[in-house]
Tab-separated table of C-alpha atoms in Angstrom:
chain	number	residue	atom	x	y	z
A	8	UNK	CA	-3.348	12.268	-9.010
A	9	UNK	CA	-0.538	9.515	-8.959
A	10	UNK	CA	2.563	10.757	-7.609
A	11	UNK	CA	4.422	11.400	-10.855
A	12	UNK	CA	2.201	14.098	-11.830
A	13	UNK	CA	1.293	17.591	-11.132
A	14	UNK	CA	-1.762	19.769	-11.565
A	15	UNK	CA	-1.483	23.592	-10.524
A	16	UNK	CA	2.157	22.749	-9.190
A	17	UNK	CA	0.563	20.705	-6.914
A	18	UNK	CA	1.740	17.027	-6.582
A	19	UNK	CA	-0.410	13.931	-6.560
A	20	UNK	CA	-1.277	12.410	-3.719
A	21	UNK	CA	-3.036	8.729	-4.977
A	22	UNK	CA	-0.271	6.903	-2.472
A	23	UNK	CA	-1.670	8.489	0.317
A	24	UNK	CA	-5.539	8.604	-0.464
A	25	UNK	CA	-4.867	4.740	-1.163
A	26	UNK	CA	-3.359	4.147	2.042
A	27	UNK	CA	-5.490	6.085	4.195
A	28	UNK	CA	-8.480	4.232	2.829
A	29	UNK	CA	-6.687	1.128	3.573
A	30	UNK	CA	-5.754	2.048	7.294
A	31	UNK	CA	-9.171	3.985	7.572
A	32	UNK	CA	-12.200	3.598	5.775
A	33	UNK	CA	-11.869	-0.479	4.922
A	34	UNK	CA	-10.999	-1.247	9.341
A	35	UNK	CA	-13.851	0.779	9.470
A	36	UNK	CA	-16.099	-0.736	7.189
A	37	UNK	CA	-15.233	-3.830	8.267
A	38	UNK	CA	-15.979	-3.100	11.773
A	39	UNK	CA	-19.644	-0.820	11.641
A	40	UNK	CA	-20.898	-3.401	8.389
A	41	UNK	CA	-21.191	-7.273	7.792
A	42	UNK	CA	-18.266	-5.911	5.047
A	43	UNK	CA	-16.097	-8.235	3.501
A	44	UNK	CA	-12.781	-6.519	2.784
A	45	UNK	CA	-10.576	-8.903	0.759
A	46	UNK	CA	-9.330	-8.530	-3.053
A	47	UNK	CA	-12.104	-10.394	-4.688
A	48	UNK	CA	-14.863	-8.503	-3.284
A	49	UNK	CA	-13.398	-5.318	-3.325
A	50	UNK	CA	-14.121	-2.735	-6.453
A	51	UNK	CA	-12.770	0.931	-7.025
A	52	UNK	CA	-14.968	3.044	-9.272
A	53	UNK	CA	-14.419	6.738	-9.954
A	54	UNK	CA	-15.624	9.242	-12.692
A	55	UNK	CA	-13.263	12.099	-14.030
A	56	UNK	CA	-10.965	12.636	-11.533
A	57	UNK	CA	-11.907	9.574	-9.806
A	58	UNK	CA	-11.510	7.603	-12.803
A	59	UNK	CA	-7.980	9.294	-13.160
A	60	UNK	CA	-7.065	7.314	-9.609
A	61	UNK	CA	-9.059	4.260	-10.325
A	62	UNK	CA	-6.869	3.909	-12.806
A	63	UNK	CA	-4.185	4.105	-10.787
A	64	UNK	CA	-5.258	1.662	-8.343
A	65	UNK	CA	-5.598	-0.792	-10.691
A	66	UNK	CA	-2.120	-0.623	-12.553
A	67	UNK	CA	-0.245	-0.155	-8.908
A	68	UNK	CA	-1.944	-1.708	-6.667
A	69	UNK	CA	-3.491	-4.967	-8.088
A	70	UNK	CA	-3.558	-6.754	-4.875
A	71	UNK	CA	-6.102	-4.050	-3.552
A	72	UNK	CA	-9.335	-4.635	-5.356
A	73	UNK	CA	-10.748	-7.238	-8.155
A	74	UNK	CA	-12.842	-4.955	-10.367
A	75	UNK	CA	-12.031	-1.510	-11.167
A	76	UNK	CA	-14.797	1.092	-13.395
A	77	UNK	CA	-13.014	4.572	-14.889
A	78	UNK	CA	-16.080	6.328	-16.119
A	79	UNK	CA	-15.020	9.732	-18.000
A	80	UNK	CA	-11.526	9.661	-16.554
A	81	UNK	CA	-9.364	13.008	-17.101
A	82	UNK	CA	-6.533	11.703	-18.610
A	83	UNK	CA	-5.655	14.910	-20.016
A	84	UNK	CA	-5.202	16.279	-16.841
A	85	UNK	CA	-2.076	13.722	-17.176
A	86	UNK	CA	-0.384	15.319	-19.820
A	87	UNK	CA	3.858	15.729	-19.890
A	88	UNK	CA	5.824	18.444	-21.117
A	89	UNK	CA	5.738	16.767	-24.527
A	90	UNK	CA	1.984	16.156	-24.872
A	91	UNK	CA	1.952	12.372	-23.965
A	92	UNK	CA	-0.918	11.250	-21.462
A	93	UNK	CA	1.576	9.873	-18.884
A	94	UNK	CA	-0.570	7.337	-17.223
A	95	UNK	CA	-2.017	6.117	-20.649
A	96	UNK	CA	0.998	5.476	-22.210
């Protein structure tokens, strides 16, 4: 989840999932795969709670990846106190 939300009291992590696949699973693609690793080749894709960070990724970190695909996302996971889907809106 992005950082500004909850779910069971716990807080999202997206900051640190993004970086760790930034520091870990792209110098490692890169180096096991004839990978190309730069923004316009690059795609995020996630479904439900996947999509929920997909999402993410592409509204705070647009220098990461080109093309982003949020199939099913749980938005209303992302519900405030007052009923508004936070990362929606």
């Amino acid at each position: 989840l992005p950082p500004y939300a909850s779910f069971f009291f716990q807080q999202g992590q997206a900051n640190a999932t993004v970086t760790a696949y930034r520091t870990s699973v792209l110098p490692w693609l890169q180096s096991n795969f004839r990978a190309r690793t730069d923004r316009s080749s690059l795609a995020t894709l996630g479904s439900s709670m996947g999509g929920v960070l997909t999402t993410y990724i592409a509204w705070s970190f647009p220098d990461m990846a080109e093309r982003h695909g949020s199939v099913s996302p749980a938005y209303w996971i992302m519900k405030d106190g007052g009923g508004r889907m936070e990362i929606v809106e």
